[in-house]
Tab-separated table of C-alpha atoms and ligand atoms in Angstrom:
chain	number	residue	atom	x	y	z
A	108	UNK	CA	-75.202	-5.638	-1.164
A	109	UNK	CA	-79.112	-4.186	-1.603
A	110	UNK	CA	-80.469	-5.794	-4.767
A	111	UNK	CA	-81.450	-2.660	-7.096
A	112	UNK	CA	-85.258	-3.546	-8.132
A	113	UNK	CA	-88.010	-2.006	-9.932
A	114	UNK	CA	-91.552	-2.550	-8.572
A	115	UNK	CA	-94.378	-2.069	-11.340
A	116	UNK	CA	-97.875	-2.344	-9.515
A	117	UNK	CA	-101.351	-1.906	-10.218
A	118	UNK	CA	-102.694	-1.427	-6.347
A	119	UNK	CA	-104.719	-3.354	-5.252
A	120	UNK	CA	-105.153	-5.105	-2.147
A	121	UNK	CA	-101.965	-7.448	-2.421
A	122	UNK	CA	-99.827	-4.504	-4.336
A	123	UNK	CA	-100.279	-2.840	-0.937
A	124	UNK	CA	-98.551	-5.509	1.182
A	125	UNK	CA	-95.981	-6.014	-1.804
A	126	UNK	CA	-94.710	-2.537	-1.899
A	127	UNK	CA	-94.944	-1.986	1.898
A	128	UNK	CA	-93.007	-5.425	2.100
A	129	UNK	CA	-89.934	-4.160	-0.241
A	130	UNK	CA	-89.954	-0.776	1.286
A	131	UNK	CA	-89.356	-2.426	4.799
A	132	UNK	CA	-87.050	-4.877	3.127
A	133	UNK	CA	-82.795	-4.127	3.499
A	134	UNK	CA	-82.214	-6.866	0.990
A	135	UNK	CA	-83.983	-4.600	-1.548
A	136	UNK	CA	-82.867	-1.121	-2.864
A	137	UNK	CA	-86.697	0.273	-4.555
A	138	UNK	CA	-85.247	2.202	-7.700
A	139	UNK	CA	-88.710	3.286	-8.640
A	140	UNK	CA	-92.155	2.608	-8.197
A	141	UNK	CA	-94.253	2.554	-11.669
A	142	UNK	CA	-98.034	1.865	-11.788
A	143	UNK	CA	-100.313	0.902	-14.335
A	144	UNK	CA	-104.222	0.537	-13.835
A	145	UNK	CA	-105.513	-2.915	-13.616
A	146	UNK	CA	-107.295	-3.746	-9.832
A	147	UNK	CA	-108.656	-0.441	-10.527
A	148	UNK	CA	-108.943	2.506	-12.712
A	149	UNK	CA	-104.964	4.114	-13.151
A	150	UNK	CA	-106.459	7.154	-11.432
A	151	UNK	CA	-107.322	4.907	-8.029
A	152	UNK	CA	-104.055	2.997	-9.120
A	153	UNK	CA	-102.090	5.698	-9.045
A	154	UNK	CA	-103.370	7.435	-5.791
A	155	UNK	CA	-102.967	4.413	-4.079
A	156	UNK	CA	-99.595	4.123	-4.439
A	157	UNK	CA	-98.900	7.306	-3.851
A	158	UNK	CA	-101.001	7.329	-0.170
A	159	UNK	CA	-99.283	3.785	0.145
A	160	UNK	CA	-95.847	5.286	-0.203
A	161	UNK	CA	-96.444	8.623	2.029
A	162	UNK	CA	-97.793	6.348	4.659
A	163	UNK	CA	-94.658	4.465	5.044
A	164	UNK	CA	-92.633	7.548	4.847
A	165	UNK	CA	-90.621	7.075	1.729
A	166	UNK	CA	-88.746	8.863	-0.765
A	167	UNK	CA	-89.184	6.669	-3.445
A	168	UNK	CA	-90.905	8.050	-6.875
A	169	UNK	CA	-94.462	6.708	-7.700
A	170	UNK	CA	-94.199	7.344	-11.499
A	171	UNK	CA	-97.812	7.113	-13.576
A	172	UNK	CA	-97.875	4.665	-16.205
A	173	UNK	CA	-100.320	3.046	-18.630
A	174	UNK	CA	-104.108	3.100	-18.423
A	175	UNK	CA	-103.939	0.499	-21.009
A	176	UNK	CA	-102.581	-3.008	-22.254
A	177	UNK	CA	-101.062	-2.741	-25.652
A	178	UNK	CA	-104.725	-4.167	-27.246
A	179	UNK	CA	-108.055	-3.010	-25.548
A	180	UNK	CA	-108.692	-1.946	-21.953
A	181	UNK	CA	-108.704	-2.877	-18.313
A	182	UNK	CA	-111.501	-4.718	-17.208
A	183	UNK	CA	-111.092	-4.259	-13.207
A	184	UNK	CA	-111.370	-6.541	-10.976
A	185	UNK	CA	-114.082	-4.457	-7.719
A	186	UNK	CA	-114.930	-8.323	-6.137
A	187	UNK	CA	-111.510	-8.562	-4.830
A	188	UNK	CA	-110.379	-4.657	-4.753
A	189	UNK	CA	-113.379	-2.150	-3.925
A	190	UNK	CA	-113.946	-0.105	-6.455
A	191	UNK	CA	-110.659	1.806	-5.198
A	192	UNK	CA	-108.597	-0.673	-4.854
A	193	UNK	CA	-107.942	-0.574	-1.417
A	194	UNK	CA	-110.863	-2.170	-0.448
A	195	UNK	CA	-112.602	0.782	0.799
A	196	UNK	CA	-110.311	1.457	2.977
A	197	UNK	CA	-108.899	4.991	2.901
A	198	UNK	CA	-105.484	6.195	3.502
A	199	UNK	CA	-103.962	10.129	3.789
A	200	UNK	CA	-103.615	11.115	0.254
A	201	UNK	CA	-100.215	11.290	-0.964
A	202	UNK	CA	-98.400	13.599	-2.617
A	203	UNK	CA	-97.843	14.209	-6.350
A	204	UNK	CA	-96.156	11.755	-8.710
A	205	UNK	CA	-92.994	11.511	-9.829
A	206	UNK	CA	-91.924	13.520	-13.166
A	207	UNK	CA	-91.406	11.115	-16.018
A	208	UNK	CA	-94.438	8.509	-17.355
A	209	UNK	CA	-93.332	4.762	-16.208
A	210	UNK	CA	-92.152	3.295	-19.574
A	211	UNK	CA	-89.599	6.386	-19.517
A	212	UNK	CA	-88.508	6.075	-16.223
A	213	UNK	CA	-87.763	2.300	-16.718
A	214	UNK	CA	-85.609	2.973	-19.339
A	215	UNK	CA	-83.332	5.825	-17.764
A	216	UNK	CA	-82.983	3.452	-14.866
A	217	UNK	CA	-82.145	0.459	-16.938
A	218	UNK	CA	-80.057	3.193	-19.325
A	219	UNK	CA	-78.294	4.391	-16.611
A	220	UNK	CA	-77.834	1.348	-13.945
A	221	UNK	CA	-74.223	0.796	-12.828
A	222	UNK	CA	-75.659	-3.038	-12.857
A	223	UNK	CA	-78.427	-5.520	-14.272
A	224	UNK	CA	-81.226	-4.139	-12.458
A	225	UNK	CA	-84.208	-6.619	-11.227
A	226	UNK	CA	-87.934	-5.673	-12.469
A	227	UNK	CA	-90.893	-6.632	-10.491
A	228	UNK	CA	-93.895	-6.790	-12.124
A	229	UNK	CA	-97.457	-7.532	-9.905
A	230	UNK	CA	-100.083	-5.925	-12.368
A	231	UNK	CA	-100.025	-5.873	-15.991
A	232	UNK	CA	-97.079	-6.331	-17.293
A	233	UNK	CA	-97.762	-3.236	-19.704
A	234	UNK	CA	-95.358	-0.685	-18.480
A	235	UNK	CA	-92.856	-3.106	-18.707
A	236	UNK	CA	-92.894	-4.096	-21.748
A	237	UNK	CA	-93.541	-0.961	-23.665
A	238	UNK	CA	-89.901	-0.659	-22.047
A	239	UNK	CA	-88.467	-3.186	-23.443
A	240	UNK	CA	-90.184	-3.258	-26.579
A	241	UNK	CA	-89.385	0.794	-27.542
A	242	UNK	CA	-85.514	-0.446	-26.568
A	243	UNK	CA	-84.567	-3.418	-26.257
A	244	UNK	CA	-81.000	-3.472	-25.911
A	245	UNK	CA	-81.685	-2.519	-22.411
A	246	UNK	CA	-82.775	-6.253	-21.509
A	247	UNK	CA	-78.861	-6.898	-21.118
A	248	UNK	CA	-79.257	-4.437	-18.045
A	249	UNK	CA	-81.925	-6.232	-16.947
A	250	UNK	CA	-80.963	-8.471	-14.317
A	251	UNK	CA	-84.090	-10.442	-14.034
A	252	UNK	CA	-88.076	-10.583	-13.948
A	253	UNK	CA	-89.936	-11.389	-11.435
A	254	UNK	CA	-93.609	-11.547	-11.851
A	255	UNK	CA	-96.674	-12.483	-10.018
A	256	UNK	CA	-98.872	-13.753	-13.343
A	257	UNK	CA	-100.012	-16.646	-14.600
A	258	UNK	CA	-101.311	-20.289	-13.708
A	259	UNK	CA	-100.540	-24.176	-14.567
A	260	UNK	CA	-103.863	-24.634	-14.551
A	261	UNK	CA	-106.921	-23.002	-13.376
A	262	UNK	CA	-107.542	-19.201	-13.789
A	263	UNK	CA	-109.202	-16.500	-11.950
A	264	UNK	CA	-110.262	-14.348	-14.192
A	265	UNK	CA	-111.576	-16.994	-16.726
A	266	UNK	CA	-110.873	-20.585	-16.418
A	267	UNK	CA	-107.775	-20.734	-18.746
A	268	UNK	CA	-106.480	-16.972	-17.218
A	269	UNK	CA	-105.075	-15.209	-13.917
A	270	UNK	CA	-105.602	-11.561	-14.218
A	271	UNK	CA	-102.293	-10.162	-14.674
A	272	UNK	CA	-101.616	-12.159	-17.500
A	273	UNK	CA	-105.307	-11.430	-19.314
A	274	UNK	CA	-105.159	-8.021	-18.591
A	275	UNK	CA	-101.746	-7.762	-21.132
A	276	UNK	CA	-101.206	-11.408	-22.607
A	277	UNK	CA	-99.202	-9.396	-25.254
A	278	UNK	CA	-96.771	-7.522	-22.479
A	279	UNK	CA	-96.440	-11.049	-20.753
A	280	UNK	CA	-95.853	-12.702	-23.947
A	281	UNK	CA	-92.719	-9.879	-25.167
A	282	UNK	CA	-91.666	-10.059	-21.295
A	283	UNK	CA	-90.929	-14.006	-22.351
A	284	UNK	CA	-89.424	-13.109	-25.230
A	285	UNK	CA	-87.228	-10.776	-24.222
A	286	UNK	CA	-84.321	-13.257	-22.802
A	287	UNK	CA	-83.762	-12.515	-19.426
A	288	UNK	CA	-84.923	-14.993	-16.731
A	289	UNK	CA	-88.755	-14.512	-16.387
A	290	UNK	CA	-89.344	-16.270	-12.524
A	291	UNK	CA	-93.329	-16.400	-12.386
A	292	UNK	CA	-94.998	-16.644	-8.985
A	293	UNK	CA	-98.120	-18.536	-10.401
A	294	UNK	CA	-102.199	-18.817	-8.962
A	295	UNK	CA	-100.840	-22.864	-7.149
A	296	UNK	CA	-97.614	-20.901	-6.032
A	297	UNK	CA	-99.699	-17.959	-4.312
A	298	UNK	CA	-102.766	-20.133	-3.619
A	299	UNK	CA	-100.081	-21.881	-0.447
A	300	UNK	CA	-99.920	-17.970	0.839
A	301	UNK	CA	-103.957	-17.805	1.875
A	302	UNK	CA	-104.678	-15.383	4.944
A	303	UNK	CA	-107.031	-15.800	7.430
A	304	UNK	CA	-108.725	-14.075	9.749
A	305	UNK	CA	-106.129	-15.637	12.685
A	306	UNK	CA	-103.332	-14.417	10.452
A	307	UNK	CA	-104.700	-10.847	10.601
A	308	UNK	CA	-104.693	-10.715	13.954
A	309	UNK	CA	-101.487	-12.138	14.597
A	310	UNK	CA	-99.838	-8.880	12.728
A	311	UNK	CA	-101.717	-6.948	14.959
A	312	UNK	CA	-100.151	-8.303	17.863
A	313	UNK	CA	-96.882	-7.343	15.911
A	314	UNK	CA	-96.748	-3.914	16.530
A	315	UNK	CA	-99.183	-0.679	16.535
A	316	UNK	CA	-97.065	1.096	13.088
A	317	UNK	CA	-99.685	3.034	10.887
A	318	UNK	CA	-98.681	0.608	8.256
A	319	UNK	CA	-99.084	-2.247	10.277
A	320	UNK	CA	-102.790	-1.353	10.575
A	321	UNK	CA	-103.219	-0.134	7.308
A	322	UNK	CA	-101.746	-3.586	5.958
A	323	UNK	CA	-104.408	-5.621	8.103
A	324	UNK	CA	-107.503	-3.179	7.605
A	325	UNK	CA	-107.340	-3.840	4.115
A	326	UNK	CA	-106.274	-7.275	4.075
A	327	UNK	CA	-108.927	-7.562	6.417
A	328	UNK	CA	-111.201	-6.319	3.170
A	329	UNK	CA	-110.779	-9.657	1.283
A	330	UNK	CA	-112.757	-12.302	0.733
A	331	UNK	CA	-111.598	-15.766	1.180
A	332	UNK	CA	-111.909	-17.082	-2.142
A	333	UNK	CA	-114.390	-19.602	-3.319
A	334	UNK	CA	-111.864	-21.224	-5.703
A	335	UNK	CA	-109.434	-22.464	-2.450
A	336	UNK	CA	-112.141	-23.649	-0.215
A	337	UNK	CA	-113.560	-20.326	1.006
A	338	UNK	CA	-111.144	-20.146	4.584
A	339	UNK	CA	-108.517	-17.616	3.485
A	340	UNK	CA	-107.619	-15.223	0.766
A	341	UNK	CA	-104.692	-16.208	-1.015
A	342	UNK	CA	-101.975	-12.815	-0.958
A	343	UNK	CA	-100.526	-13.158	-4.194
A	344	UNK	CA	-97.890	-9.986	-4.814
A	345	UNK	CA	-96.187	-10.154	-1.854
A	346	UNK	CA	-94.800	-13.826	-2.455
A	347	UNK	CA	-93.493	-12.355	-5.881
A	348	UNK	CA	-91.175	-9.649	-3.760
A	349	UNK	CA	-90.145	-12.651	-0.757
A	350	UNK	CA	-88.837	-14.626	-3.801
A	351	UNK	CA	-86.073	-12.013	-3.940
A	352	UNK	CA	-85.835	-11.519	-0.128
A	353	UNK	CA	-85.785	-15.581	0.870
A	354	UNK	CA	-85.910	-17.677	-2.278
A	355	UNK	CA	-85.128	-20.237	0.574
A	356	UNK	CA	-88.987	-20.191	1.817
A	357	UNK	CA	-89.129	-21.360	-2.301
A	358	UNK	CA	-88.929	-24.459	-4.441
A	359	UNK	CA	-88.779	-23.861	-8.479
A	360	UNK	CA	-88.477	-25.765	-11.521
A	361	UNK	CA	-87.248	-24.076	-15.071
A	362	UNK	CA	-89.169	-24.570	-18.042
A	363	UNK	CA	-90.986	-23.337	-20.728
A	364	UNK	CA	-93.527	-21.400	-20.839
A	365	UNK	CA	-95.753	-19.340	-23.498
A	366	UNK	CA	-99.018	-17.365	-23.914
A	367	UNK	CA	-102.087	-18.409	-26.097
A	368	UNK	CA	-103.064	-15.031	-27.569
A	369	UNK	CA	-105.759	-15.582	-29.638
A	370	UNK	CA	-109.262	-14.586	-29.407
A	371	UNK	CA	-110.899	-17.871	-27.652
A	372	UNK	CA	-112.028	-19.004	-24.400
A	373	UNK	CA	-108.466	-19.442	-23.507
A	374	UNK	CA	-106.687	-16.450	-24.554
A	375	UNK	CA	-104.562	-15.243	-21.656
A	376	UNK	CA	-103.203	-18.727	-20.478
A	377	UNK	CA	-99.776	-19.006	-19.249
A	378	UNK	CA	-98.535	-22.631	-21.496
A	379	UNK	CA	-96.447	-23.328	-18.592
A	380	UNK	CA	-95.238	-26.897	-20.050
A	381	UNK	CA	-93.802	-28.317	-16.472
A	382	UNK	CA	-92.949	-31.672	-18.130
A	383	UNK	CA	-91.109	-30.677	-21.050
A	384	UNK	CA	-93.259	-31.974	-23.449
A	385	UNK	CA	-92.984	-29.454	-25.926
A	386	UNK	CA	-89.539	-29.639	-25.852
A	387	UNK	CA	-89.175	-25.551	-26.020
A	388	UNK	CA	-86.463	-23.839	-24.205
A	389	UNK	CA	-86.829	-23.080	-20.968
A	390	UNK	CA	-87.313	-19.062	-20.704
A	391	UNK	CA	-88.772	-19.063	-17.165
A	392	UNK	CA	-88.431	-20.517	-13.694
A	393	UNK	CA	-92.039	-21.058	-12.094
A	394	UNK	CA	-92.269	-21.077	-8.131
A	395	UNK	CA	-93.588	-24.330	-6.750
A	396	UNK	CA	-94.168	-24.700	-2.898
A	397	UNK	CA	-93.939	-21.765	-0.365
A	398	UNK	CA	-93.218	-22.216	3.198
A	399	UNK	CA	-96.252	-20.883	4.253
A	400	UNK	CA	-95.636	-19.842	7.809
A	401	UNK	CA	-91.857	-18.929	7.472
A	402	UNK	CA	-93.952	-16.888	4.416
A	403	UNK	CA	-95.900	-14.713	7.119
A	404	UNK	CA	-93.331	-14.619	9.416
A	405	UNK	CA	-91.646	-12.530	7.102
A	406	UNK	CA	-93.967	-10.531	6.629
A	407	UNK	CA	-95.493	-9.414	9.874
A	408	UNK	CA	-91.360	-8.831	11.041
A	409	UNK	CA	-91.167	-6.488	7.825
A	410	UNK	CA	-94.765	-4.663	8.098
A	411	UNK	CA	-93.958	-4.241	11.715
A	412	UNK	CA	-90.806	-2.373	11.087
A	413	UNK	CA	-92.147	0.241	9.456
A	414	UNK	CA	-93.997	3.489	10.682
B	588	RIB	O1	-104.554	-12.538	-9.811
B	588	RIB	C1	-103.659	-12.256	-9.063
B	588	RIB	C2	-103.227	-10.699	-9.902
B	588	RIB	O2	-104.187	-9.772	-9.892
B	588	RIB	C3	-102.477	-9.677	-8.540
B	588	RIB	O3	-101.515	-9.167	-8.664
B	588	RIB	C4	-102.912	-8.829	-7.723
B	588	RIB	O4	-103.372	-7.658	-7.657
B	588	RIB	C5	-104.429	-8.708	-9.470
B	588	RIB	O5	-103.187	-7.344	-9.953
B	589	CA	CA1	-101.324	-7.174	-8.479
């Protein structure tokens, strides 16, 4: 039976490939896509999600969500995603968003679900946190929460913090305290999914569908990561989706994860206790290694199956 999921995102170049992967995978039943600001403003991330869904010929409802974190405001990341969020690639406009704001829709789906639903978070965790704080009992209807977020060590926004985590640290802390398992695809995991021009060229050879072309065009705009040696760009968000589709591509460990919510230079840091130094309860699963060739093959095959 396909896994029922809600995909919360901030498209976002890597979000785009994650959305395509989720839509193309029979292992998942995407009940809704909810959108927050993050990589770009909500006006752009929402329009991007709608355009991606339309390009894929999907009827999955897309709902607008938070345009700011629980505290403060989002800071876009145009260096990676461009001003409009898809690296400057212009897609045909999608349709209108579905009625209902993200947090209400997430709660409604959970409340009405006959079986627990998996929450996938590949942007700031604001929408997911708002749903679970306004109706905490719904955590019982959450199978697990799978996030691209955080880092054991070095961040990609500050030395301490990864983009999704620092965009709304309080929201991430709420998810960590909700009582359901939280799975992390951290920067150390996604650094193993380094996309090179040769990888994109190989994907282009797999088909001629508009989604495959768009995915390759979008990914080709992402600059190589200096942090990772300048040879390729880490493909963050599809790693979270791939965990649900092919868990055998990964290894993981259970451990405690806490948030640094202070105002100082380490705000937004995920304190991932991989060696049980604190004795804190294990509230998370942290993905550790990735079979990168297997991951890229999976992604290429699924992208080629889309229209
Ligand atoms: O740090 C990478 C994460 O932040 C990814 O989800 C990317 O899309 C951005 O949202
Ligand atoms: Ca994202």
